[in-house]
Coordinates of C-alpha atoms (C1' of nucleotides) in Angstrom, one line a residue:
Chain A
M1180 CA 0.0 0.0 0.0
R1181 CA 1.2 3.4 -0.9
A1182 CA 0.7 6.0 1.8
S1183 CA -0.3 8.5 -0.8
Q1184 CA -3.3 6.3 -1.6
L1185 CA -4.1 5.2 2.0
F1186 CA -7.1 6.8 3.7
A1187 CA -5.5 7.3 7.1
P1188 CA -6.3 10.8 8.3
T1189 CA -4.0 11.4 11.2
L1190 CA -4.6 14.2 13.6
R1191 CA -1.9 16.5 14.9
E1192 CA -3.7 17.3 18.1
D1193 CA -5.5 15.2 20.6
P1194 CA -9.3 15.1 20.0
A1195 CA -11.2 16.8 22.8
E1196 CA -13.5 13.9 23.4
A1197 CA -10.9 11.4 24.2
D1198 CA -9.4 11.0 27.7
I1199 CA -7.7 7.7 27.7
A1200 CA -4.6 6.7 25.7
S1201 CA -6.2 4.0 23.5
H1202 CA -9.2 6.2 22.5
R1203 CA -7.0 9.2 21.9
L1204 CA -4.4 7.4 19.8
L1205 CA -6.8 5.3 17.8
L1206 CA -8.5 8.5 16.8
R1207 CA -5.3 10.5 16.2
A1208 CA -3.6 7.7 14.2
G1209 CA -6.6 7.3 11.9
F1210 CA -7.9 3.9 13.0
I1211 CA -11.4 4.9 14.0
R1212 CA -13.8 7.9 13.8
Q1213 CA -16.7 8.4 16.1
L1214 CA -20.2 8.6 14.6
M1215 CA -22.1 8.9 17.9
A1216 CA -21.7 7.9 21.5
G1217 CA -20.4 4.4 21.6
V1218 CA -20.5 3.9 17.8
Y1219 CA -17.4 4.2 15.6
T1220 CA -16.5 3.9 12.0
T1221 CA -13.5 1.6 11.5
L1222 CA -11.1 3.2 9.1
P1223 CA -8.8 1.1 6.8
L1224 CA -6.0 0.9 9.4
G1225 CA -8.4 -0.1 12.1
L1226 CA -10.0 -2.7 10.0
R1227 CA -6.6 -4.2 9.1
T1228 CA -5.8 -4.6 12.8
I1229 CA -9.2 -6.1 13.4
R1230 CA -8.7 -8.5 10.5
R1231 CA -5.4 -9.7 12.1
I1232 CA -7.1 -10.4 15.4
E1233 CA -9.9 -12.2 13.6
A1234 CA -7.4 -14.3 11.8
I1235 CA -5.7 -15.4 15.0
V1236 CA -9.1 -16.1 16.6
R1237 CA -10.3 -18.1 13.5
E1238 CA -7.1 -20.2 13.5
E1239 CA -7.5 -21.1 17.1
M1240 CA -11.2 -21.7 17.0
D1241 CA -10.9 -23.9 14.0
A1242 CA -8.0 -25.8 15.5
A1243 CA -10.1 -26.4 18.6
G1244 CA -12.8 -28.0 16.6
A1245 CA -15.3 -25.1 16.3
Q1246 CA -16.9 -24.3 13.0
E1247 CA -17.6 -20.8 11.8
L1248 CA -21.0 -19.7 10.6
R1249 CA -22.8 -16.3 10.4
M1250 CA -26.0 -15.5 12.2
P1251 CA -28.3 -12.6 11.6
I1252 CA -28.1 -9.4 13.6
V1253 CA -31.7 -8.4 13.3
L1254 CA -33.6 -10.9 15.4
P1255 CA -37.2 -11.8 16.2
A1256 CA -38.3 -11.2 19.8
E1257 CA -40.0 -14.5 20.5
P1258 CA -37.1 -16.7 21.6
W1259 CA -35.9 -13.9 23.8
R1260 CA -39.3 -13.9 25.5
A1261 CA -39.0 -17.6 26.0
T1262 CA -35.7 -17.3 27.8
G1263 CA -36.9 -14.2 29.8
R1264 CA -34.2 -12.0 28.4
W1265 CA -36.6 -9.8 26.5
E1266 CA -37.6 -8.5 30.0
L1267 CA -34.4 -9.2 31.9
Y1268 CA -32.1 -7.2 29.5
G1269 CA -34.5 -4.3 29.6
E1270 CA -33.1 -1.1 28.2
L1271 CA -29.9 -2.8 27.2
L1272 CA -31.6 -4.2 24.1
F1273 CA -31.9 -2.2 20.9
R1274 CA -35.5 -2.9 20.0
L1275 CA -37.2 -2.2 16.8
R1276 CA -40.4 -3.0 15.1
D1277 CA -41.0 -4.0 11.5
R1278 CA -43.7 -2.8 9.2
H1279 CA -46.1 -5.5 10.4
G1280 CA -45.7 -4.4 14.0
R1281 CA -43.5 -7.4 14.9
D1282 CA -41.0 -6.9 17.7
L1283 CA -37.4 -7.2 16.7
L1284 CA -34.0 -6.6 18.3
L1285 CA -30.4 -6.2 17.4
G1286 CA -28.4 -9.1 18.7
P1287 CA -26.5 -8.4 21.9
T1288 CA -25.4 -12.1 22.0
E1289 CA -26.9 -15.0 20.2
E1290 CA -27.9 -18.0 22.4
E1291 CA -31.5 -17.4 21.3
V1292 CA -30.5 -17.9 17.7
V1293 CA -28.0 -20.7 17.8
T1294 CA -29.8 -22.9 20.3
P1295 CA -33.0 -23.3 18.1
L1296 CA -30.8 -23.6 15.1
V1297 CA -29.0 -26.6 16.4
A1298 CA -32.2 -28.1 17.8
S1299 CA -33.7 -27.8 14.3
A1300 CA -31.1 -30.2 13.0
S1301 CA -32.8 -33.1 14.9
C1302 CA -29.6 -34.1 16.6
S1303 CA -28.7 -37.5 17.9
Y1304 CA -26.3 -37.9 20.7
R1305 CA -24.0 -39.3 18.0
D1306 CA -23.8 -35.9 16.4
L1307 CA -22.5 -34.3 19.5
P1308 CA -20.5 -32.4 20.4
V1309 CA -21.1 -29.4 18.1
N1310 CA -19.3 -26.1 18.5
L1311 CA -20.4 -23.2 16.3
Y1312 CA -18.9 -19.7 16.3
Q1313 CA -19.2 -16.4 14.4
I1314 CA -17.4 -13.1 14.4
E1315 CA -20.1 -10.5 14.1
W1316 CA -21.1 -7.0 15.4
K1317 CA -23.1 -7.0 18.6
Y1318 CA -25.4 -4.3 19.9
R1319 CA -26.0 -3.3 23.5
D1320 CA -27.5 0.0 24.4
E1321 CA -25.1 0.6 27.3
Y1322 CA -26.4 3.0 30.0
R1323 CA -23.1 4.8 29.5
P1324 CA -20.8 4.0 26.6
R1325 CA -17.3 5.3 27.2
F1326 CA -13.6 5.1 26.6
G1327 CA -13.9 4.6 22.8
L1328 CA -13.8 1.0 21.8
L1329 CA -13.7 -0.2 25.4
R1330 CA -17.4 0.1 26.0
G1331 CA -19.2 0.7 22.8
R1332 CA -22.8 0.2 21.9
E1333 CA -21.7 -1.6 18.8
F1334 CA -18.7 -3.9 19.2
L1335 CA -17.2 -6.9 17.3
M1336 CA -17.4 -10.1 19.2
K1337 CA -16.4 -13.7 18.5
D1338 CA -19.1 -15.8 20.1
A1339 CA -19.0 -19.6 20.2
Y1340 CA -21.5 -22.0 21.5
S1341 CA -20.9 -25.6 22.4
F1342 CA -23.6 -28.3 22.5
D1343 CA -22.9 -31.5 24.4
R1344 CA -24.7 -34.5 25.6
D1345 CA -23.8 -34.2 29.3
Q1346 CA -21.7 -32.3 31.8
A1347 CA -18.6 -34.4 31.1
G1348 CA -18.9 -33.5 27.5
L1349 CA -19.4 -29.8 28.3
E1350 CA -16.3 -29.9 30.4
R1351 CA -14.2 -31.3 27.5
S1352 CA -15.6 -28.6 25.2
Y1353 CA -14.9 -26.0 27.8
A1354 CA -11.4 -27.1 28.4
A1355 CA -10.7 -27.0 24.6
M1356 CA -12.0 -23.4 24.5
Y1357 CA -10.0 -22.5 27.6
E1358 CA -6.8 -23.6 25.9
A1359 CA -7.7 -21.9 22.6
Y1360 CA -8.3 -18.7 24.5
R1361 CA -5.0 -18.9 26.2
R1362 CA -3.3 -19.2 22.8
V1363 CA -5.3 -16.3 21.3
F1364 CA -4.3 -13.9 24.0
E1365 CA -0.7 -15.1 24.0
R1366 CA -0.5 -14.6 20.3
C1367 CA -2.0 -11.1 20.7
R1368 CA 0.7 -10.4 23.2
L1369 CA -1.7 -9.2 25.7
D1370 CA -0.5 -9.1 29.3
H1371 CA -3.4 -10.8 30.9
V1372 CA -4.7 -12.8 33.8
I1373 CA -7.3 -15.6 33.8
V1374 CA -9.6 -15.6 36.8
E1375 CA -12.5 -17.8 37.7
A1376 CA -15.3 -15.3 37.8
D1377 CA -18.4 -15.2 39.8
P1378 CA -21.3 -17.0 38.2
G1379 CA -23.7 -14.5 39.8
Q1380 CA -27.4 -15.2 39.4
I1381 CA -26.9 -17.8 36.8
G1382 CA -25.5 -20.0 39.5
G1383 CA -23.3 -23.0 39.6
G1384 CA -21.9 -22.6 36.2
I1385 CA -18.1 -22.4 36.1
N1386 CA -16.8 -19.4 34.1
H1387 CA -13.5 -17.8 33.5
E1388 CA -12.6 -14.2 32.5
F1389 CA -9.6 -13.4 30.5
M1390 CA -8.5 -9.9 31.6
A1391 CA -6.0 -7.7 29.9
R1392 CA -4.2 -5.7 32.5
A1393 CA -4.9 -2.0 32.1
E1394 CA -4.9 1.0 34.5
V1395 CA -8.0 2.3 32.8
G1396 CA -9.8 -1.0 33.0
E1397 CA -13.2 -1.1 34.5
D1398 CA -13.0 -4.7 35.8
L1399 CA -11.2 -5.4 39.0
F1400 CA -9.4 -8.6 40.0
V1401 CA -7.6 -9.5 43.2
E1402 CA -4.1 -10.9 43.2
C1403 CA -1.7 -12.0 46.0
E1404 CA 1.6 -10.2 46.1
H1405 CA 3.3 -13.6 45.8
G1406 CA 1.4 -14.5 42.7
D1407 CA -0.2 -17.6 44.1
Y1408 CA -3.8 -16.3 44.2
L1409 CA -6.0 -14.7 41.6
A1410 CA -9.7 -14.0 41.8
D1411 CA -12.5 -11.8 40.6
T1412 CA -13.1 -9.1 43.2
E1413 CA -16.6 -10.4 43.7
A1414 CA -15.4 -13.9 44.3
A1415 CA -12.3 -13.3 46.3
R1416 CA -12.3 -15.1 49.7
P1417 CA -9.9 -13.4 52.1
M1418 CA -8.2 -15.4 54.8
P1419 CA -10.4 -15.3 57.9
P1420 CA -9.1 -13.6 61.0
E1421 CA -7.9 -15.4 64.2
P1422 CA -11.0 -16.3 66.3
A1423 CA -11.6 -13.9 69.2
G1424 CA -11.7 -15.2 72.8
E1425 CA -14.5 -15.5 75.2
P1426 CA -16.9 -12.7 76.0
T1427 CA -15.7 -10.1 78.5
E1428 CA -18.7 -7.8 78.7
P1429 CA -22.3 -8.3 79.7
L1430 CA -25.0 -7.4 77.2
Q1431 CA -26.3 -3.9 77.9
V1432 CA -28.6 -1.5 76.1
L1433 CA -27.3 2.0 75.2
D1434 CA -29.2 5.1 74.3
T1435 CA -27.9 6.2 70.9
P1436 CA -30.2 8.8 69.5
D1437 CA -30.2 9.4 65.8
T1438 CA -27.6 6.9 64.9
P1439 CA -29.1 4.8 62.0
T1440 CA -25.9 4.3 60.2
I1441 CA -22.6 2.7 61.2
E1442 CA -20.8 5.9 60.6
S1443 CA -23.1 8.0 62.8
L1444 CA -23.1 5.3 65.5
A1445 CA -19.3 5.0 65.6
R1446 CA -19.0 8.7 65.8
F1447 CA -21.5 9.0 68.6
L1448 CA -19.9 6.3 70.7
G1449 CA -16.3 7.3 69.7
V1450 CA -15.4 3.8 68.7
E1451 CA -14.0 2.2 65.5
A1452 CA -16.6 1.0 63.0
A1453 CA -14.9 -2.4 63.2
R1454 CA -16.2 -2.7 66.8
T1455 CA -19.8 -2.7 65.6
L1456 CA -21.7 -5.6 64.0
K1457 CA -23.6 -4.8 60.9
C1458 CA -26.8 -6.7 60.4
V1459 CA -28.1 -6.5 56.9
L1460 CA -31.6 -7.9 56.1
F1461 CA -32.5 -9.6 52.8
D1462 CA -35.6 -11.2 51.5
V1463 CA -34.6 -14.6 50.0
G1464 CA -37.5 -16.3 48.3
G1465 CA -39.9 -14.9 50.9
R1466 CA -37.8 -15.7 54.0
T1467 CA -35.9 -13.2 56.0
V1468 CA -32.2 -13.6 56.0
A1469 CA -30.0 -11.6 58.3
V1470 CA -26.4 -11.2 57.2
L1471 CA -23.7 -10.3 59.8
V1472 CA -20.4 -8.6 59.0
P1473 CA -18.2 -6.3 61.0
G1474 CA -19.3 -2.7 60.8
D1475 CA -16.3 -1.6 58.7
R1476 CA -17.1 -4.2 56.0
E1477 CA -19.7 -4.7 53.3
V1478 CA -21.9 -7.6 52.4
S1479 CA -21.2 -8.9 48.9
Q1480 CA -24.6 -9.5 47.4
T1481 CA -23.0 -11.3 44.6
K1482 CA -21.7 -13.9 47.0
L1483 CA -25.0 -14.0 48.7
D1484 CA -26.8 -14.5 45.4
K1485 CA -24.5 -17.4 44.7
L1486 CA -25.0 -18.9 48.1
M1487 CA -28.8 -18.7 48.0
F1488 CA -29.2 -19.8 44.3
P1489 CA -31.7 -20.6 42.9
E1490 CA -33.6 -18.4 45.4
I1491 CA -33.7 -14.7 44.5
V1492 CA -32.0 -12.4 46.9
R1493 CA -33.5 -8.9 47.4
P1494 CA -32.3 -6.3 49.9
F1495 CA -35.1 -5.2 52.3
D1496 CA -37.0 -2.1 51.3
E1497 CA -38.9 0.2 53.6
E1498 CA -42.0 -1.8 53.3
D1499 CA -40.2 -5.0 54.4
F1500 CA -38.9 -3.4 57.5
D1501 CA -42.4 -2.1 58.4
R1502 CA -44.3 -5.2 57.5
R1503 CA -41.9 -7.7 59.3
G1504 CA -41.4 -5.5 62.3
F1505 CA -37.7 -4.6 62.0
V1506 CA -36.4 -1.2 63.0
K1507 CA -34.3 0.2 60.1
G1508 CA -30.9 1.4 61.3
Y1509 CA -31.2 -0.4 64.6
V1510 CA -31.3 -4.1 63.7
G1511 CA -29.3 -6.5 65.9
P1512 CA -29.3 -10.3 65.8
Q1513 CA -30.3 -10.8 69.4
G1514 CA -33.7 -12.3 69.9
F1515 CA -34.5 -13.1 66.3
E1516 CA -37.4 -15.5 65.7
D1517 CA -36.5 -18.9 64.4
D1518 CA -37.8 -18.1 61.0
V1519 CA -35.0 -15.6 60.5
V1520 CA -32.0 -17.2 59.0
V1521 CA -28.8 -15.8 60.4
V1522 CA -25.8 -15.9 58.1
A1523 CA -22.5 -14.7 59.5
D1524 CA -19.3 -14.0 57.6
H1525 CA -16.2 -15.8 58.8
T1526 CA -14.7 -12.4 59.8
V1527 CA -17.3 -12.1 62.6
R1528 CA -15.4 -14.9 64.4
G1529 CA -12.6 -12.4 64.8
G1530 CA -14.6 -10.1 67.1
R1531 CA -16.4 -10.2 70.4
D1532 CA -18.4 -7.9 72.6
W1533 CA -20.0 -6.4 69.6
I1534 CA -21.9 -3.2 69.5
T1535 CA -25.1 -3.7 67.4
G1536 CA -28.7 -2.7 67.0
A1537 CA -31.1 -3.2 69.9
N1538 CA -34.1 -3.6 67.6
E1539 CA -35.7 -0.5 68.9
P1540 CA -35.4 3.1 67.6
D1541 CA -32.4 5.1 68.8
R1542 CA -30.9 2.2 70.8
H1543 CA -28.0 -0.1 70.4
V1544 CA -26.5 -2.8 72.6
R1545 CA -22.9 -3.5 73.5
G1546 CA -21.4 -6.7 74.7
A1547 CA -23.3 -8.8 72.1
N1548 CA -21.5 -12.2 71.7
V1549 CA -22.1 -15.1 69.3
G1550 CA -23.7 -18.1 71.0
R1551 CA -24.5 -16.3 74.3
D1552 CA -26.6 -13.5 72.9
F1553 CA -27.5 -14.5 69.4
R1554 CA -27.3 -17.5 67.2
V1555 CA -25.6 -18.0 63.9
D1556 CA -27.3 -20.6 61.5
R1557 CA -24.6 -20.5 58.9
W1558 CA -21.0 -19.4 58.7
E1559 CA -20.3 -18.4 55.2
D1560 CA -18.0 -16.2 53.0
V1561 CA -20.3 -13.3 52.2
V1562 CA -18.0 -10.3 52.8
A1563 CA -16.9 -8.0 50.0
F1564 CA -13.2 -7.9 49.3
R1565 CA -11.3 -5.0 50.8
E1566 CA -7.9 -3.6 50.1
G1567 CA -5.5 -5.0 52.8
D1568 CA -7.2 -8.4 53.0
R1569 CA -4.8 -11.4 53.3
C1570 CA -4.3 -14.1 50.7
P1571 CA -6.3 -17.3 51.6
I1572 CA -3.3 -19.5 50.5
D1573 CA -0.3 -17.9 52.1
G1574 CA -1.5 -14.9 54.0
G1575 CA 0.2 -12.5 51.6
S1576 CA -1.1 -9.1 51.0
L1577 CA -3.8 -9.0 48.3
R1578 CA -4.0 -6.1 45.9
V1579 CA -6.6 -5.0 43.4
G1580 CA -5.6 -5.0 39.7
R1581 CA -7.5 -3.2 37.0
S1582 CA -8.2 -4.8 33.7
I1583 CA -10.2 -5.0 30.5
V1584 CA -12.2 -8.2 30.1
V1585 CA -11.3 -9.4 26.6
G1586 CA -12.7 -12.9 26.9
H1587 CA -15.3 -14.7 28.9
I1588 CA -16.1 -18.4 28.8
Y1589 CA -19.1 -20.0 30.5
Q1590 CA -20.6 -23.3 31.3
L1591 CA -24.2 -22.7 30.7
G1592 CA -25.6 -26.1 31.2
T1593 CA -29.3 -26.2 30.1
K1594 CA -30.1 -22.6 31.0
Y1595 CA -31.1 -21.9 27.4
S1596 CA -31.7 -25.3 25.9
E1597 CA -34.4 -26.0 28.4
P1598 CA -36.6 -22.9 28.0
L1599 CA -36.1 -23.0 24.2
G1600 CA -37.0 -26.7 24.1
A1601 CA -33.7 -27.5 22.4
T1602 CA -33.1 -31.2 22.6
F1603 CA -31.3 -34.1 21.1
V1604 CA -32.2 -37.7 21.2
D1605 CA -30.1 -39.7 23.6
E1606 CA -29.0 -43.3 23.4
D1607 CA -32.2 -44.5 25.2
G1608 CA -34.4 -42.8 22.6
T1609 CA -35.6 -40.0 24.9
P1610 CA -35.1 -36.3 24.1
R1611 CA -32.7 -34.4 26.4
P1612 CA -31.8 -30.7 26.5
F1613 CA -28.3 -29.8 25.2
V1614 CA -25.7 -29.1 27.8
M1615 CA -24.3 -25.9 26.5
G1616 CA -21.3 -23.6 26.9
C1617 CA -20.7 -20.1 25.5
Y1618 CA -17.5 -18.4 24.7
G1619 CA -16.9 -14.8 23.9
I1620 CA -14.0 -12.7 22.7
G1621 CA -14.2 -8.9 22.3
I1622 CA -12.4 -8.4 19.1
S1623 CA -12.8 -4.6 18.9
R1624 CA -12.0 -4.5 22.6
I1625 CA -8.7 -6.3 22.0
V1626 CA -7.8 -3.4 19.7
A1627 CA -8.3 -0.9 22.6
A1628 CA -6.7 -3.2 25.2
A1629 CA -3.6 -3.7 23.0
A1630 CA -3.4 0.1 22.4
E1631 CA -3.5 0.6 26.1
Q1632 CA -0.7 -1.8 26.7
Y1633 CA 1.4 -0.8 23.7
H1634 CA 1.8 2.9 23.3
D1635 CA 4.2 5.6 24.3
E1636 CA 4.3 9.4 24.0
L1637 CA 4.9 9.2 20.3
G1638 CA 1.9 7.0 19.5
L1639 CA 0.9 3.4 19.1
R1640 CA 3.5 0.6 19.3
W1641 CA 1.7 -2.5 18.0
P1642 CA 3.0 -5.9 18.6
R1643 CA 3.7 -7.5 15.2
A1644 CA 0.7 -9.7 15.3
L1645 CA -1.8 -6.8 15.5
A1646 CA -0.1 -4.1 13.5
P1647 CA -2.1 -2.9 10.5
F1648 CA 1.1 -3.3 8.4
D1649 CA 4.4 -4.9 9.2
V1650 CA 6.9 -2.4 7.8
V1651 CA 6.8 1.2 6.5
V1652 CA 9.4 2.3 4.0
I1653 CA 9.9 6.0 4.3
A1654 CA 11.3 7.9 1.3
A1655 CA 13.0 10.6 3.4
T1656 CA 14.4 12.6 0.5
A1657 CA 13.5 13.1 -3.1
G1658 CA 15.3 11.7 -6.2
D1659 CA 17.2 8.5 -5.8
A1660 CA 15.8 7.8 -2.4
T1661 CA 12.3 7.6 -3.8
H1662 CA 13.4 5.0 -6.3
E1663 CA 15.4 3.0 -3.8
A1664 CA 12.5 3.1 -1.4
E1665 CA 10.2 1.8 -4.1
R1666 CA 12.5 -1.0 -4.9
I1667 CA 12.8 -2.0 -1.2
Y1668 CA 9.0 -1.8 -0.8
E1669 CA 8.5 -4.1 -3.8
E1670 CA 11.0 -6.6 -2.5
L1671 CA 9.3 -6.7 0.9
R1672 CA 6.0 -7.3 -0.8
S1673 CA 7.4 -10.1 -2.9
R1674 CA 8.5 -11.7 0.3
G1675 CA 4.9 -11.6 1.6
I1676 CA 5.5 -8.8 4.0
D1677 CA 2.7 -6.3 4.5
A1678 CA 4.5 -3.1 3.7
V1679 CA 3.6 0.6 3.3
L1680 CA 5.6 2.9 1.1
D1681 CA 5.4 6.4 2.4
D1682 CA 5.6 8.1 -1.0
R1683 CA 3.6 11.2 0.1
D1684 CA 4.8 14.6 -0.9
E1685 CA 5.6 15.5 2.7
R1686 CA 8.7 16.5 4.6
A1687 CA 10.6 13.7 6.3
G1688 CA 9.6 14.9 9.7
V1689 CA 5.9 14.5 9.0
K1690 CA 6.5 10.9 7.7
F1691 CA 8.5 10.0 10.8
A1692 CA 5.9 11.4 13.1
D1693 CA 3.1 9.5 11.4
A1694 CA 5.1 6.3 11.3
D1695 CA 5.6 6.5 15.1
L1696 CA 1.9 7.5 15.6
I1697 CA 0.5 4.7 13.6
G1698 CA 2.9 2.3 15.1
Y1699 CA 4.3 0.2 12.3
P1700 CA 6.6 -2.3 14.0
V1701 CA 9.6 -1.7 11.6
Q1702 CA 10.6 1.5 9.8
V1703 CA 13.0 1.6 6.9
V1704 CA 14.3 5.1 6.2
V1705 CA 15.8 5.7 2.8
G1706 CA 17.3 9.1 2.3
A1707 CA 20.2 10.9 0.7
R1708 CA 22.2 10.8 3.9
G1709 CA 22.3 7.1 4.0
L1710 CA 22.5 6.5 0.3
A1711 CA 25.7 8.5 0.1
E1712 CA 27.2 5.4 1.8
Q1713 CA 24.9 2.9 0.2
Q1714 CA 23.0 2.4 3.5
V1715 CA 19.5 2.7 4.9
D1716 CA 18.4 3.2 8.5
L1717 CA 16.1 0.8 10.3
K1718 CA 14.1 1.5 13.4
L1719 CA 12.3 -1.0 15.6
R1720 CA 9.2 0.9 16.9
A1721 CA 8.9 -1.3 20.0
T1722 CA 12.3 -0.3 21.5
G1723 CA 13.2 2.7 19.4
Q1724 CA 16.4 0.9 18.5
R1725 CA 18.0 2.1 15.3
T1726 CA 20.4 0.3 13.0
R1727 CA 22.2 0.9 9.7
E1728 CA 22.2 -1.7 7.0
R1729 CA 23.5 -2.0 3.5
L1730 CA 21.2 -0.7 0.8
D1731 CA 21.2 -4.0 -1.2
E1732 CA 20.3 -5.9 2.0
A1733 CA 17.7 -3.6 3.2
A1734 CA 14.7 -5.8 2.6
Q1735 CA 16.3 -8.8 4.2
A1736 CA 17.4 -6.7 7.2
A1737 CA 13.9 -5.4 7.6
A1738 CA 12.5 -8.9 7.4
D1739 CA 14.9 -10.1 10.0
L1740 CA 14.1 -7.1 12.3
L1741 CA 10.4 -7.8 11.9
E1742 CA 11.0 -11.5 12.8
A1743 CA 12.7 -10.4 16.0
A1744 CA 10.0 -7.8 16.9
P1745 CA 7.7 -8.6 19.7
Chain B
rC280 C1' -31.3 7.7 35.2
rG281 C1' -28.8 11.5 39.0
rG282 C1' -24.5 15.1 39.2
rG283 C1' -20.9 18.1 36.5
rA284 C1' -18.7 20.2 32.0
rC285 C1' -18.9 21.4 27.0
rG286 C1' -21.2 22.4 21.8
rU287 C1' -18.2 28.6 17.5
rG288 C1' -15.0 26.5 9.5
rG289 C1' -12.1 19.6 9.0
rC290 C1' -9.2 19.5 14.1
rG291 C1' -7.8 22.3 18.7
rC292 C1' -9.5 26.9 20.8
rA293 C1' -10.6 32.4 21.9
rG294 C1' -14.8 35.8 21.8
rC295 C1' -20.0 35.4 25.9
rU296 C1' -19.1 38.5 32.2
rU297 C1' -20.5 44.3 30.0
rG298 C1' -25.5 42.4 23.1
rG299 C1' -23.4 46.1 17.8
rU300 C1' -23.1 41.6 12.4
rA301 C1' -17.0 36.3 14.1
rG302 C1' -11.3 35.6 15.3
rC303 C1' -6.5 32.7 16.3
rG304 C1' -3.4 28.2 15.6
rC305 C1' -3.3 23.7 12.8
rG306 C1' -5.1 21.6 8.4
rC307 C1' -6.9 22.5 3.2
rA308 C1' -6.0 25.1 -2.1
rG309 C1' -2.5 28.1 -5.3
rC310 C1' 2.5 30.3 -6.1
rG311 C1' 7.5 30.7 -4.4
rU312 C1' 11.5 29.3 -1.2
rU313 C1' 12.7 24.9 1.7
rC314 C1' 13.6 19.4 2.1
rG315 C1' 16.4 13.2 7.4
rG316 C1' 12.1 14.5 13.1
rG317 C1' 5.3 17.7 12.5
rA318 C1' 9.4 24.2 7.5
rC319 C1' 8.7 29.5 5.9
rG320 C1' 6.5 33.6 3.1
rC321 C1' 2.5 35.5 0.2
rU322 C1' -2.5 34.7 -1.6
rG323 C1' -7.1 32.1 -1.0
rA324 C1' -11.4 29.0 0.1
rG325 C1' -14.2 27.5 4.0
rG326 C1' -18.7 29.2 9.6
rU327 C1' -27.2 28.1 9.6
rC328 C1' -21.8 30.3 16.2
rG329 C1' -25.9 22.5 18.1
rC330 C1' -31.6 23.1 17.2
rG331 C1' -36.2 25.8 18.4
rG332 C1' -38.5 29.7 20.8
rG333 C1' -38.3 34.4 23.5
rU334 C1' -36.3 39.4 25.0
rU335 C1' -34.2 43.5 22.0
rC336 C1' -33.7 48.4 17.0
rG337 C1' -30.0 44.5 17.1
rA338 C1' -28.3 37.9 19.9
rA339 C1' -22.4 33.6 19.3
rU340 C1' -23.3 36.8 23.7
rC341 C1' -29.2 37.5 27.8
rC342 C1' -33.8 34.1 29.1
rC343 C1' -36.7 29.3 28.3
rG344 C1' -37.0 24.5 26.1
rC345 C1' -34.9 20.6 23.4
rC346 C1' -30.8 17.8 21.2
rG347 C1' -25.8 16.1 21.2
rU348 C1' -20.9 14.9 23.3
rC349 C1' -17.6 14.0 27.4
rC350 C1' -16.5 13.0 32.7
rC351 C1' -18.2 11.1 37.7
rG352 C1' -21.9 8.1 40.0
rA353 C1' -25.7 4.2 40.2
rC354 C1' -27.0 -0.2 46.0
rC355 C1' -26.3 -1.6 52.5
rA356 C1' -28.6 -0.3 57.8

RNA sequence: CGGGACGUGGCGCAGCUUGGUAGCGCGCAGCGUUCGGGACGCUGAGGUCGCGGGUUCGAAUCCCGCCGUCCCGACCA
């Protein structure tokens, strides 16, 4: 490609709407242009990078036994009603209506399409497993699109779906995808971690997130300083504290006017929040569940959801407090009726003589102790992770890392096959629902994640595998240099290397600046200065390292440098 | 959806407080000089000042409404 023909409008200044590096540089370097919030045009350079990522993904998916297909983006509402997601997804769905008044949506993911599709093939258990994937644009009307390609309303995703006869089969399919994903992100050179993520309300299903480290990432994970523990922040289980000793105080009631929050209570009494016992009430499938955590900690509803699955967990609202006779802001676990389930986090074992609610307005108690003053029905891990918690394996200090989720794989089981009536015929002749897995890779998000990890003050610095082109040949001066540059460019192309010839009628400085901004891995500079000695200059963008090579070996040298590039 | 900021040639911005018919830099076009790290000079094109309403002799500027974009947030006793 000749730069004079390439539509790559680079910007000299940072666009006003972009804050983070990837967004700013992808705009400036001419990879993308914004059309509206969360929707971008992909320019030729951006599309080349996307194609390279797609190629890697395709190779690994195919090698893992998945088959590519293409499903529609405009979808009928009916199957989404069947699975409940027409309601559940709410505003997240782009909905539209056709001329006949039929409800349609733009696909945010495609279980509702692929599941009936496979079912319609009248499968026998002998046809399984099947794994189908596509690379297609997805649509989600995010409540707040942001950060350019990181959270768009339109994004390119590889989505794969496996269909197995049973859980054992699913686990095999899942393991194959897990390995394929590892290879994909290795080949993309993304610095990433893999964590077992929280299954949330779906419950039970194992799932893993592939997270590219990035300071600007919205997704948090927890890691031990010694590298032996990794977890989703919602799933992290800190090491429990040493158990506290026997009670030392009698239970006594305190007048604590106007102290409905832990903060106001701690201030009123002049004690640490950690001395108080927080008692949070939830409705779980109609029953009252009281969750106890130290006052300076929070309950993780995600953990509670998982614990109570398949029951639905809902925090108490005003009405619940009134109707069930609890005093909001002054709830304590003493004297609960038997129908209240008391769940305490392990961290509660680390305290005694608690200050907690007295179950009457403006009053608390002190000296409340487990066993003597209140009962605990279940000891569980329900506390939200907090900076400073210890590693459950070696007690090391845990820290929070930020990341961009670029891949997510999931064991779905029969969550979709059952409501959609998607079955195969098993060996005994009876229909059974497929045991499914789903596997996503955010292709357009990889572009942004890689830009976050590979850039400097000059611009983008693509790893070889993701760069829009491998090499740029810069004609730095007119005359002979132009001819030599052209010759080197042709030689590179004949070697199968994706090269750009910067033949624009621009000053050398402009070409250098654009080359650095766009981030070609290798630059070959052909100019009068070098030609006087029959030499050219090579630059490796990743390190900035420059070398001189003989003119007649320029293409070979560039190829070698590219080979050695990260 | 709540809070905040911002919408002025393609891009980045000034002008608005105190109303008087729009300006700077970059980019773009032409000519000349220059030519290995975002050159210089001269000339030129390009703007419904986000949209609608109002106030006024007169609105980019003041008032009201709407739209758009960006940032922060979304829930716990």
